[in-house]
Amino acid sequence: MQDLLRNIQIRVNEHIYLKDPESSEIGRKMLNESIGMIHELGIEAFTFKKLATALGTTESTIYRYFENKHNLLVYLLAWYWGWLEYEIVLITMNIEDPAERLQKTIESISDPLKGQLRHDLIDLKLLYEIVIAESPKSFLTKEVDVENEIGFFVNYKRICERIVKNIEEIDSSYPFARTLALTIVQCANQHRFFAMHFPNLTEISPQGTGTGTAVFLTDLVLKSLQNNK
Amino acid sequence: MQDLLRNIQIRVNEHIYLKDPESSEIGRKMLNESIGMIHELGIEAFTFKKLATALGTTESTIYRYFENKHNLLVYLLAWYWGWLEYEIVLITMNIEDPAERLQKTIESISDPLKGQLRHDLIDLKLLYEIVIAESPKSFLTKEVDVENEIGFFVNYKRICERIVKNIEEIDSSYPFARTLALTIVQCANQHRFFAMHFPNLTEISPQGTGTGTAVFLTDLVLKSLQNNK
DNA sequence: CGCGTTTCGATAGTAATACTTTCATAAAAA
DNA sequence: TTTTTATGAAAGTATTACTATCGAAACGCG
């Protein structure tokens, strides 16, 4: 399975790019190299000029694929959410008990690298760290409503919806299924950031060792739902 | 009380600014005007040049107060967290039951403008909206560790610690007091953003009407703690 | 094989940003 | 009154975030 899935295609909304970067060699290199650079420099210090130089090409080529670096970031994040949904589907398939399925989903979101799914082009470890450090910047902009309308965030929203349904299966009378689902997804990534940079603010340890986000979230969610029955 | 407190001084860590903006007339105008502009333009499109023009001064003057616009943003957010702690202290004083105190704290964080505390210089409504839309950008940077060490985020951390203690009073055996406190503070602001821009992802309604964040968080937290007893 | 189209690379250019420096002057403090 | 401090004005720099143009290479198709 692992090998079978090394080349799955992740669907990314077509409005995010000008030309599909997965459709050409240089586009793929662009994705690969940009992940390395954004990870290293952060999105603020990252520029198309630097990316072009690293690729041995010019800015004009990159601008043919992405309108600007913000859209490139949105692309990478959308790719991540698309990939994560894939992983969640694989991990939860054939699990009948909805509570157990939710538990597995939370574990996937909290520790996505534990999954078996790998990709030839995309370095998932680096991409995941970009998600941790940069993802809120993708929607905390003045253009969020326009971008949302044309589908920039559909992959993210699909994951949320999936969790909402799962919660409703467990307890259809719980009145905050959506809010809770959003809390799960948001917290999973945030707490990892805080664990790394503000360790005093959380019991969660930065590396996999010790108490992880998944334990906290599972506890939080199941107690919340059990109590409502 | 309301009038008595119109001019409280909020302590902001001195490393955030080069020269205390509250110490001079132009510094105060800078704070006031920057809140209006950042609210309107967003931090990305906001520049010191624009701020200088609006104030009838020059960039050099502004650079004498703040190293860059990032630090100005950090200043405003630190001011907010300092102010919010003040409000929480006032609202929860004389409440003996820790569960009720936590409930009031959650309400304050989720709906800070409902409090009575106002300020002459700072437009709290606009500042709060900046907090909602921009605050993660203050720490999601490559410089977060250095800035954290010199005290950029102490006001934020003090609020978290206060909630941690409150949680421990309610249930000293709950193993995730810090993580839960952080979740409360983070969720309160985030869900408001999502309610405004991604209404399908949450049951919370954007305006004060209907179900608010406070109801969700209170439910979440109290169930979590009650169940642990 | 050849022709047209798409794609890319190279060059150049522009307006704006994020500062830094210097200097003169006005206001406040000693 | 003298000295320090704060501001304003002007100029300059490196970088960013694009846009436009053009020639060459590669590719797809008949």
Short mmCIF file of C-alpha atoms (C1' of nucleotides) in Angstrom, two decimals:
data_model
loop_
_atom_site.label_atom_id
_atom_site.label_comp_id
_atom_site.label_asym_id
_atom_site.label_seq_id
_atom_site.Cartn_x
_atom_site.Cartn_y
_atom_site.Cartn_z
CA MET A 1 0.00 0.00 0.00
CA GLN A 2 2.75 2.36 0.97
CA ASP A 3 4.39 2.02 -2.42
CA LEU A 4 1.15 1.97 -4.28
CA LEU A 5 0.38 5.36 -2.88
CA ARG A 6 3.62 7.15 -3.46
CA ASN A 7 2.15 9.00 -6.38
CA ILE A 8 -1.40 9.78 -5.46
CA GLN A 9 -2.66 12.98 -6.98
CA ILE A 10 -3.97 15.48 -4.48
CA ARG A 11 -6.69 17.71 -5.84
CA VAL A 12 -6.04 21.39 -5.31
CA ASN A 13 -8.57 24.02 -6.31
CA GLU A 14 -7.68 25.42 -9.70
CA HIS A 15 -8.17 29.06 -8.78
CA ILE A 16 -5.16 28.92 -6.48
CA TYR A 17 -2.68 28.62 -9.34
CA LEU A 18 -2.37 30.13 -12.80
CA LYS A 19 -0.85 27.00 -14.29
CA ASP A 20 -0.89 23.64 -12.57
CA PRO A 21 2.57 23.18 -11.06
CA GLU A 22 2.16 19.41 -11.05
CA SER A 23 1.79 19.46 -14.83
CA SER A 24 5.43 20.18 -15.61
CA GLU A 25 8.88 19.27 -14.43
CA ILE A 26 9.77 22.81 -13.43
CA GLY A 27 6.44 23.24 -11.69
CA ARG A 28 7.11 20.18 -9.57
CA LYS A 29 10.60 21.39 -8.75
CA MET A 30 9.00 24.69 -7.77
CA LEU A 31 6.78 22.96 -5.24
CA ASN A 32 9.58 20.87 -3.88
CA GLU A 33 12.06 23.71 -3.59
CA SER A 34 9.55 26.20 -2.21
CA ILE A 35 8.74 23.85 0.66
CA GLY A 36 12.40 23.75 1.59
CA MET A 37 12.78 27.50 1.35
CA ILE A 38 9.58 28.51 3.13
CA HIS A 39 10.43 26.07 5.88
CA GLU A 40 13.87 27.55 6.24
CA LEU A 41 13.16 31.25 5.77
CA GLY A 42 9.54 31.59 6.79
CA ILE A 43 6.99 33.00 4.37
CA GLU A 44 7.95 36.62 5.09
CA ALA A 45 11.59 36.30 4.05
CA PHE A 46 10.79 33.91 1.22
CA THR A 47 10.67 35.56 -2.22
CA PHE A 48 10.10 34.43 -5.78
CA LYS A 49 13.50 35.86 -6.64
CA LYS A 50 15.21 33.52 -4.17
CA LEU A 51 13.16 30.59 -5.36
CA ALA A 52 13.99 31.36 -8.98
CA THR A 53 17.70 31.54 -8.24
CA ALA A 54 17.62 28.26 -6.36
CA LEU A 55 15.84 26.64 -9.30
CA GLY A 56 18.18 28.16 -11.85
CA THR A 57 15.30 29.95 -13.51
CA THR A 58 13.79 33.42 -13.37
CA GLU A 59 10.94 35.12 -11.59
CA SER A 60 8.89 35.34 -14.76
CA THR A 61 8.64 31.57 -14.94
CA ILE A 62 7.38 31.33 -11.38
CA TYR A 63 4.86 34.10 -11.94
CA ARG A 64 3.39 32.00 -14.72
CA TYR A 65 2.43 29.38 -12.14
CA PHE A 66 1.45 31.50 -9.15
CA GLU A 67 0.15 35.04 -8.93
CA ASN A 68 2.16 35.68 -5.78
CA LYS A 69 3.79 33.94 -2.86
CA HIS A 70 0.61 34.05 -0.83
CA ASN A 71 -1.11 31.87 -3.40
CA LEU A 72 1.82 29.50 -3.46
CA LEU A 73 1.49 29.14 0.31
CA VAL A 74 -2.24 28.56 -0.02
CA TYR A 75 -1.47 25.92 -2.62
CA LEU A 76 0.91 24.05 -0.35
CA LEU A 77 -1.56 24.16 2.53
CA ALA A 78 -4.44 23.02 0.36
CA TRP A 79 -2.23 20.20 -0.79
CA TYR A 80 -1.54 19.29 2.82
CA TRP A 81 -5.22 19.23 3.79
CA GLY A 82 -6.00 17.18 0.73
CA TRP A 83 -3.28 14.75 1.63
CA LEU A 84 -4.42 14.61 5.27
CA GLU A 85 -7.95 13.76 4.23
CA TYR A 86 -6.55 10.91 2.20
CA GLU A 87 -4.66 9.66 5.22
CA ILE A 88 -7.70 9.97 7.46
CA VAL A 89 -9.83 8.04 4.99
CA LEU A 90 -7.30 5.24 4.84
CA ILE A 91 -6.80 5.06 8.58
CA THR A 92 -10.47 5.13 9.50
CA MET A 93 -11.83 2.88 6.79
CA ASN A 94 -13.40 -0.31 8.06
CA ILE A 95 -13.71 1.08 11.58
CA GLU A 96 -17.35 0.83 12.52
CA ASP A 97 -17.42 2.39 15.96
CA PRO A 98 -17.71 6.15 15.41
CA ALA A 99 -15.96 6.98 18.68
CA GLU A 100 -12.98 4.89 17.69
CA ARG A 101 -13.01 6.48 14.26
CA LEU A 102 -12.97 9.95 15.80
CA GLN A 103 -10.13 8.91 18.03
CA LYS A 104 -8.10 7.70 15.04
CA THR A 105 -8.90 10.88 13.16
CA ILE A 106 -7.67 13.02 16.04
CA GLU A 107 -4.48 10.99 16.16
CA SER A 108 -3.96 11.50 12.45
CA ILE A 109 -4.43 15.23 12.63
CA SER A 110 -2.26 15.55 15.71
CA ASP A 111 0.51 13.35 14.40
CA PRO A 112 0.16 13.10 10.66
CA LEU A 113 3.71 11.89 10.08
CA LYS A 114 2.99 8.67 11.91
CA GLY A 115 0.88 7.59 8.98
CA GLN A 116 2.29 5.44 6.22
CA LEU A 117 1.39 7.69 3.34
CA ARG A 118 4.43 9.19 1.64
CA HIS A 119 4.92 11.20 -1.50
CA ASP A 120 7.75 11.36 -4.04
CA LEU A 121 7.54 15.04 -4.74
CA ILE A 122 6.51 16.59 -1.44
CA ASP A 123 8.59 16.38 1.72
CA LEU A 124 5.79 15.85 4.20
CA LYS A 125 7.85 16.51 7.28
CA LEU A 126 8.84 19.95 6.06
CA LEU A 127 5.37 20.67 4.71
CA TYR A 128 3.81 19.76 8.02
CA GLU A 129 6.13 22.18 9.80
CA ILE A 130 5.07 24.87 7.37
CA VAL A 131 1.46 24.08 8.22
CA ILE A 132 2.25 24.50 11.92
CA ALA A 133 4.10 27.75 11.51
CA GLU A 134 2.34 29.48 8.65
CA SER A 135 -1.16 28.20 8.06
CA PRO A 136 -3.12 30.92 9.88
CA LYS A 137 -1.50 33.49 7.60
CA SER A 138 -3.30 31.92 4.67
CA PHE A 139 -6.70 33.09 5.85
CA LEU A 140 -5.88 36.01 8.18
CA THR A 141 -5.95 38.49 5.32
CA LYS A 142 -8.22 41.19 4.01
CA GLU A 143 -8.91 39.02 0.95
CA VAL A 144 -10.17 36.02 2.92
CA ASP A 145 -13.81 36.33 1.83
CA VAL A 146 -13.03 36.56 -1.87
CA GLU A 147 -10.53 33.73 -1.68
CA ASN A 148 -12.91 31.61 0.33
CA GLU A 149 -15.63 32.11 -2.24
CA ILE A 150 -13.47 30.91 -5.13
CA GLY A 151 -12.50 27.79 -3.23
CA PHE A 152 -9.08 28.46 -1.72
CA PHE A 153 -9.99 26.62 1.46
CA VAL A 154 -12.22 23.76 0.32
CA ASN A 155 -9.77 21.04 1.28
CA TYR A 156 -9.61 22.39 4.81
CA LYS A 157 -13.37 22.66 5.04
CA ARG A 158 -13.84 19.11 3.83
CA ILE A 159 -11.80 17.80 6.73
CA CYS A 160 -13.91 19.80 9.15
CA GLU A 161 -17.12 18.50 7.64
CA ARG A 162 -15.89 14.95 7.92
CA ILE A 163 -15.29 15.42 11.64
CA VAL A 164 -18.66 17.10 12.10
CA LYS A 165 -20.39 14.04 10.67
CA ASN A 166 -18.33 11.80 12.87
CA ILE A 167 -19.30 13.80 15.95
CA GLU A 168 -22.96 13.69 14.97
CA GLU A 169 -22.77 9.93 14.65
CA ILE A 170 -21.49 9.72 18.20
CA ASP A 171 -23.96 12.16 19.66
CA SER A 172 -26.53 13.79 17.42
CA SER A 173 -27.83 15.93 20.26
CA TYR A 174 -24.54 17.69 20.91
CA PRO A 175 -25.24 21.29 19.92
CA PHE A 176 -21.71 22.38 18.90
CA ALA A 177 -20.59 19.71 16.45
CA ARG A 178 -19.13 22.23 14.02
CA THR A 179 -17.45 24.38 16.61
CA LEU A 180 -15.96 21.32 18.24
CA ALA A 181 -14.69 19.95 14.94
CA LEU A 182 -13.03 23.26 14.17
CA THR A 183 -11.52 23.29 17.65
CA ILE A 184 -9.99 19.87 17.08
CA VAL A 185 -8.37 20.80 13.80
CA GLN A 186 -7.14 24.18 14.95
CA CYS A 187 -5.88 23.03 18.33
CA ALA A 188 -4.02 20.07 16.93
CA ASN A 189 -1.73 22.33 14.93
CA GLN A 190 -1.52 25.20 17.36
CA HIS A 191 -0.60 23.23 20.40
CA ARG A 192 2.32 21.78 18.52
CA PHE A 193 3.55 25.28 17.83
CA PHE A 194 3.13 26.30 21.45
CA ALA A 195 4.84 23.13 22.63
CA MET A 196 7.86 24.13 20.57
CA HIS A 197 8.03 27.81 21.39
CA PHE A 198 6.06 28.36 24.59
CA PRO A 199 6.60 25.12 26.49
CA ASN A 200 5.47 26.67 29.76
CA LEU A 201 2.01 27.23 28.36
CA THR A 202 1.22 23.58 27.74
CA GLU A 203 1.75 20.10 29.11
CA ILE A 204 2.32 18.82 25.62
CA SER A 205 5.92 17.99 24.83
CA PRO A 206 7.38 19.13 21.53
CA GLN A 207 8.55 15.76 20.28
CA GLY A 208 6.48 12.64 19.99
CA THR A 209 7.59 11.50 23.42
CA GLY A 210 5.40 12.13 26.43
CA THR A 211 1.88 13.44 26.38
CA GLY A 212 0.71 14.45 22.96
CA THR A 213 -1.99 16.65 21.62
CA ALA A 214 -4.03 13.64 20.62
CA VAL A 215 -4.41 12.49 24.22
CA PHE A 216 -5.59 15.90 25.33
CA LEU A 217 -8.01 16.32 22.43
CA THR A 218 -9.43 12.84 22.72
CA ASP A 219 -10.03 13.37 26.41
CA LEU A 220 -11.62 16.74 25.78
CA VAL A 221 -13.88 15.56 23.00
CA LEU A 222 -15.04 12.26 24.36
CA LYS A 223 -15.84 13.72 27.76
CA SER A 224 -17.75 16.47 26.06
CA LEU A 225 -19.81 14.04 24.03
CA GLN A 226 -20.26 11.32 26.60
CA ASN A 227 -21.58 13.81 29.07
CA ASN A 228 -24.20 15.00 26.66
CA LYS A 229 -25.84 11.63 26.21
CA MET B 1 -15.78 53.00 38.47
CA GLN B 2 -16.16 53.32 34.74
CA ASP B 3 -14.94 56.90 34.80
CA LEU B 4 -12.34 56.29 37.41
CA LEU B 5 -10.72 53.80 35.11
CA ARG B 6 -10.68 55.73 31.88
CA ASN B 7 -6.99 56.39 32.25
CA ILE B 8 -5.48 53.27 33.72
CA GLN B 9 -1.94 52.67 32.59
CA ILE B 10 -1.38 49.31 30.97
CA ARG B 11 2.13 47.96 31.45
CA VAL B 12 3.78 46.93 28.22
CA ASN B 13 7.20 45.27 28.19
CA GLU B 14 9.85 47.91 27.48
CA HIS B 15 11.74 45.87 24.92
CA ILE B 16 8.84 46.12 22.52
CA TYR B 17 9.37 49.84 21.89
CA LEU B 18 12.40 52.08 21.49
CA LYS B 19 10.72 55.01 23.19
CA ASP B 20 7.54 54.73 25.21
CA PRO B 21 4.73 55.94 22.94
CA GLU B 22 2.56 56.76 25.94
CA SER B 23 5.18 59.25 27.13
CA SER B 24 4.51 61.90 24.49
CA GLU B 25 1.64 63.49 22.65
CA ILE B 26 2.81 62.29 19.26
CA GLY B 27 3.44 58.81 20.61
CA ARG B 28 -0.10 58.60 21.84
CA LYS B 29 -1.45 59.84 18.53
CA MET B 30 0.68 57.17 16.90
CA LEU B 31 -1.03 54.44 18.90
CA ASN B 32 -4.46 55.83 18.29
CA GLU B 33 -3.97 56.35 14.56
CA SER B 34 -2.18 53.05 14.01
CA ILE B 35 -5.12 51.17 15.49
CA GLY B 36 -7.42 52.82 12.97
CA MET B 37 -5.10 52.14 10.06
CA ILE B 38 -4.17 48.55 10.91
CA HIS B 39 -7.83 47.81 11.42
CA GLU B 40 -8.69 49.27 8.06
CA LEU B 41 -5.76 48.10 5.95
CA GLY B 42 -4.57 45.00 7.75
CA ILE B 43 -1.00 44.72 8.98
CA GLU B 44 0.38 43.76 5.55
CA ALA B 45 -0.80 46.88 3.74
CA PHE B 46 -0.14 49.14 6.72
CA THR B 47 3.14 51.07 6.48
CA PHE B 48 4.98 53.62 8.60
CA LYS B 49 4.91 55.95 5.63
CA LYS B 50 1.11 55.92 5.57
CA LEU B 51 0.96 56.34 9.33
CA ALA B 52 3.40 59.26 9.19
CA THR B 53 1.39 61.01 6.51
CA ALA B 54 -1.84 60.55 8.46
CA LEU B 55 -0.16 62.03 11.54
CA GLY B 56 1.40 64.89 9.61
CA THR B 57 4.85 63.75 10.58
CA THR B 58 7.62 61.70 8.98
CA GLU B 59 8.79 58.13 9.07
CA SER B 60 11.88 59.04 11.07
CA THR B 61 9.75 60.14 13.99
CA ILE B 62 7.88 56.84 14.04
CA TYR B 63 11.08 54.84 13.77
CA ARG B 64 12.23 56.53 16.97
CA TYR B 65 9.36 54.82 18.81
CA PHE B 66 9.20 51.44 17.11
CA GLU B 67 11.83 49.46 15.32
CA ASN B 68 9.32 48.25 12.76
CA LYS B 69 5.65 47.67 12.22
CA HIS B 70 5.84 44.18 13.65
CA ASN B 71 6.90 45.59 17.00
CA LEU B 72 4.14 48.16 16.85
CA LEU B 73 1.66 45.33 16.34
CA VAL B 74 3.18 43.39 19.22
CA TYR B 75 2.85 46.53 21.34
CA LEU B 76 -0.85 46.91 20.58
CA LEU B 77 -1.51 43.25 21.30
CA ALA B 78 0.46 43.36 24.55
CA TRP B 79 -1.56 46.39 25.49
CA TYR B 80 -4.74 44.47 24.77
CA TRP B 81 -3.75 41.47 26.87
CA GLY B 82 -2.73 43.79 29.68
CA TRP B 83 -6.05 45.54 29.47
CA LEU B 84 -7.95 42.25 29.34
CA GLU B 85 -6.23 41.01 32.47
CA TYR B 86 -7.36 44.18 34.19
CA GLU B 87 -10.90 43.56 33.10
CA ILE B 88 -10.80 39.93 34.21
CA VAL B 89 -9.47 40.94 37.61
CA LEU B 90 -12.27 43.44 38.08
CA ILE B 91 -14.98 41.11 36.88
CA THR B 92 -13.89 38.12 38.94
CA MET B 93 -12.95 39.87 42.16
CA ASN B 94 -15.05 38.87 45.12
CA ILE B 95 -16.30 35.74 43.37
CA GLU B 96 -15.43 32.86 45.64
CA ASP B 97 -16.63 29.88 43.65
CA PRO B 98 -13.78 29.01 41.25
CA ALA B 99 -16.13 27.49 38.67
CA GLU B 100 -18.14 30.69 38.56
CA ARG B 101 -14.94 32.69 38.33
CA LEU B 102 -13.76 30.62 35.39
CA GLN B 103 -17.11 31.08 33.74
CA LYS B 104 -16.87 34.86 34.12
CA THR B 105 -13.32 34.80 32.81
CA ILE B 106 -14.37 32.87 29.73
CA GLU B 107 -17.14 35.37 29.13
CA SER B 108 -14.70 38.23 29.41
CA ILE B 109 -12.26 36.72 26.95
CA SER B 110 -15.00 35.77 24.52
CA ASP B 111 -16.79 39.09 24.70
CA PRO B 112 -14.40 41.67 26.10
CA LEU B 113 -16.37 44.65 24.87
CA LYS B 114 -19.25 43.80 27.16
CA GLY B 115 -17.09 44.92 30.07
CA GLN B 116 -17.30 48.41 31.45
CA LEU B 117 -13.65 49.28 31.16
CA ARG B 118 -12.98 51.98 28.59
CA HIS B 119 -9.94 53.98 27.63
CA ASP B 120 -9.48 57.53 26.40
CA LEU B 121 -6.63 56.85 24.04
CA ILE B 122 -7.32 53.38 22.71
CA ASP B 123 -10.40 52.47 20.70
CA LEU B 124 -11.07 49.07 22.22
CA LYS B 125 -13.55 47.94 19.63
CA LEU B 126 -11.06 48.44 16.82
CA LEU B 127 -8.19 47.04 18.87
CA TYR B 128 -10.20 43.92 19.63
CA GLU B 129 -10.85 43.40 15.94
CA ILE B 130 -7.13 43.71 15.31
CA VAL B 131 -6.56 41.05 17.96
CA ILE B 132 -9.02 38.74 16.19
CA ALA B 133 -7.55 39.27 12.76
CA GLU B 134 -3.85 39.74 13.37
CA SER B 135 -2.69 38.34 16.69
CA PRO B 136 -1.28 35.01 15.50
CA LYS B 137 1.06 36.94 13.20
CA SER B 138 2.76 38.40 16.25
CA PHE B 139 4.26 35.06 17.23
CA LEU B 140 4.23 33.05 14.00
CA THR B 141 7.63 34.36 12.99
CA LYS B 142 11.18 33.09 12.85
CA GLU B 143 12.08 35.50 15.65
CA VAL B 144 9.52 34.15 18.12
CA ASP B 145 12.03 32.58 20.49
CA VAL B 146 14.20 35.68 20.81
CA GLU B 147 11.18 37.91 21.21
CA ASN B 148 9.64 35.58 23.74
CA GLU B 149 12.81 35.60 25.78
CA ILE B 150 12.94 39.37 26.03
CA GLY B 151 9.36 39.54 27.18
CA PHE B 152 7.27 40.38 24.11
CA PHE B 153 4.49 38.03 25.19
CA VAL B 154 4.43 38.28 28.99
CA ASN B 155 1.01 39.91 29.14
CA TYR B 156 -0.45 37.07 27.13
CA LYS B 157 1.24 34.46 29.26
CA ARG B 158 0.00 36.08 32.46
CA ILE B 159 -3.58 35.63 31.35
CA CYS B 160 -2.93 31.98 30.60
CA GLU B 161 -1.35 31.44 34.00
CA ARG B 162 -4.31 33.03 35.70
CA ILE B 163 -6.66 30.59 34.00
CA VAL B 164 -4.38 27.67 34.81
CA LYS B 165 -4.61 28.50 38.51
CA ASN B 166 -8.34 28.84 38.23
CA ILE B 167 -8.62 25.43 36.60
CA GLU B 168 -6.42 23.86 39.25
CA GLU B 169 -8.67 25.31 41.94
CA ILE B 170 -11.63 23.61 40.35
CA ASP B 171 -9.93 20.28 39.80
CA SER B 172 -6.32 19.84 40.83
CA SER B 173 -6.21 16.34 39.37
CA TYR B 174 -6.99 17.42 35.82
CA PRO B 175 -3.79 16.67 33.92
CA PHE B 176 -4.05 19.30 31.16
CA ALA B 177 -4.66 22.54 33.02
CA ARG B 178 -2.18 24.50 30.89
CA THR B 179 -3.23 23.04 27.60
CA LEU B 180 -6.87 23.68 28.43
CA ALA B 181 -6.18 27.27 29.48
CA LEU B 182 -4.37 27.91 26.22
CA THR B 183 -7.24 26.33 24.33
CA ILE B 184 -9.71 28.68 25.97
CA VAL B 185 -7.76 31.81 25.13
CA GLN B 186 -6.94 30.76 21.60
CA CYS B 187 -10.37 29.44 20.74
CA ALA B 188 -12.17 32.48 22.06
CA ASN B 189 -10.50 34.69 19.48
CA GLN B 190 -10.34 32.25 16.64
CA HIS B 191 -13.93 31.19 16.68
CA ARG B 192 -14.94 34.81 16.37
CA PHE B 193 -12.87 35.06 13.21
CA PHE B 194 -14.36 31.89 11.81
CA ALA B 195 -17.85 33.02 12.70
CA MET B 196 -17.26 36.12 10.60
CA HIS B 197 -15.57 34.56 7.59
CA PHE B 198 -16.36 30.85 7.63
CA PRO B 199 -19.87 30.75 9.11
CA ASN B 200 -20.46 27.21 7.87
CA LEU B 201 -17.67 25.90 10.03
CA THR B 202 -19.21 26.91 13.33
CA GLU B 203 -22.50 27.25 15.17
CA ILE B 204 -21.32 30.52 16.65
CA SER B 205 -22.95 33.59 15.14
CA PRO B 206 -20.78 36.55 14.24
CA GLN B 207 -22.57 39.16 16.28
CA GLY B 208 -23.41 39.01 19.93
CA THR B 209 -26.82 37.55 19.15
CA GLY B 210 -27.39 33.85 19.32
CA THR B 211 -24.99 31.27 20.63
CA GLY B 212 -21.65 32.70 21.53
CA THR B 213 -18.20 31.35 22.00
CA ALA B 214 -18.55 31.66 25.76
CA VAL B 215 -21.39 29.15 25.88
CA PHE B 216 -19.43 26.63 23.87
CA LEU B 217 -16.24 27.07 25.87
CA THR B 218 -17.96 26.98 29.23
CA ASP B 219 -19.72 23.79 28.25
CA LEU B 220 -16.50 22.27 26.98
CA VAL B 221 -14.43 23.21 30.01
CA LEU B 222 -16.85 22.44 32.78
CA LYS B 223 -17.75 19.06 31.34
CA SER B 224 -14.09 18.29 31.00
CA LEU B 225 -13.39 19.17 34.61
CA GLN B 226 -16.55 17.80 36.20
CA ASN B 227 -15.94 14.48 34.61
CA ASN B 228 -12.50 14.26 36.03
CA LYS B 229 -13.58 14.56 39.63
"C1'" DC C 1 9.59 16.17 -41.56
"C1'" DG C 2 8.01 20.70 -40.93
"C1'" DC C 3 4.85 24.18 -38.95
"C1'" DG C 4 2.53 26.37 -35.33
"C1'" DT C 5 1.92 26.79 -30.60
"C1'" DT C 6 3.12 26.61 -26.09
"C1'" DT C 7 6.68 27.21 -22.66
"C1'" DC C 8 10.65 29.08 -20.85
"C1'" DG C 9 14.63 32.26 -20.03
"C1'" DA C 10 16.62 36.69 -20.29
"C1'" DT C 11 16.42 41.47 -19.82
"C1'" DA C 12 14.57 45.59 -18.42
"C1'" DG C 13 11.79 48.49 -15.93
"C1'" DT C 14 8.59 50.48 -12.17
"C1'" DA C 15 6.47 51.75 -7.94
"C1'" DA C 16 6.58 50.82 -3.34
"C1'" DT C 17 8.63 49.14 0.96
"C1'" DA C 18 11.56 49.16 4.82
"C1'" DC C 19 14.54 51.08 6.42
"C1'" DT C 20 19.19 54.52 7.58
"C1'" DT C 21 21.61 58.79 7.85
"C1'" DT C 22 22.37 63.52 8.38
"C1'" DC C 23 21.27 67.96 9.80
"C1'" DA C 24 18.70 71.95 11.38
"C1'" DT C 25 15.52 73.68 14.57
"C1'" DA C 26 12.30 73.91 18.33
"C1'" DA C 27 11.09 72.73 22.89
"C1'" DA C 28 12.11 71.22 27.47
"C1'" DA C 29 15.20 70.43 31.34
"C1'" DA C 30 19.20 71.61 34.11
"C1'" DT D 1 21.13 80.59 29.92
"C1'" DT D 2 22.99 76.57 28.45
"C1'" DT D 3 22.45 72.03 27.29
"C1'" DT D 4 20.08 68.21 26.23
"C1'" DT D 5 16.36 66.02 23.89
"C1'" DA D 6 12.77 65.56 20.44
"C1'" DT D 7 11.06 66.41 16.07
"C1'" DG D 8 10.92 67.50 11.04
"C1'" DA D 9 12.88 67.59 6.53
"C1'" DA D 10 15.46 65.63 3.00
"C1'" DA D 11 18.00 62.30 0.74
"C1'" DG D 12 19.57 57.82 -0.13
"C1'" DT D 13 19.76 52.52 -0.45
"C1'" DA D 14 18.70 47.77 -1.02
"C1'" DT D 15 15.03 44.91 -1.71
"C1'" DT D 16 10.45 43.51 -2.97
"C1'" DA D 17 6.73 42.56 -5.83
"C1'" DC D 18 5.52 42.76 -9.57
"C1'" DT D 19 4.80 43.77 -15.32
"C1'" DA D 20 6.15 43.76 -20.11
"C1'" DT D 21 8.64 42.39 -24.09
"C1'" DC D 22 11.11 39.26 -26.94
"C1'" DG D 23 13.75 35.46 -28.72
"C1'" DA D 24 14.73 30.54 -28.53
"C1'" DA D 25 13.73 25.91 -27.50
"C1'" DA D 26 10.64 22.18 -27.17
"C1'" DC D 27 6.44 19.79 -28.34
"C1'" DG D 28 2.35 18.33 -30.66
"C1'" DC D 29 0.18 17.40 -34.89
"C1'" DG D 30 -0.71 16.58 -39.63
#
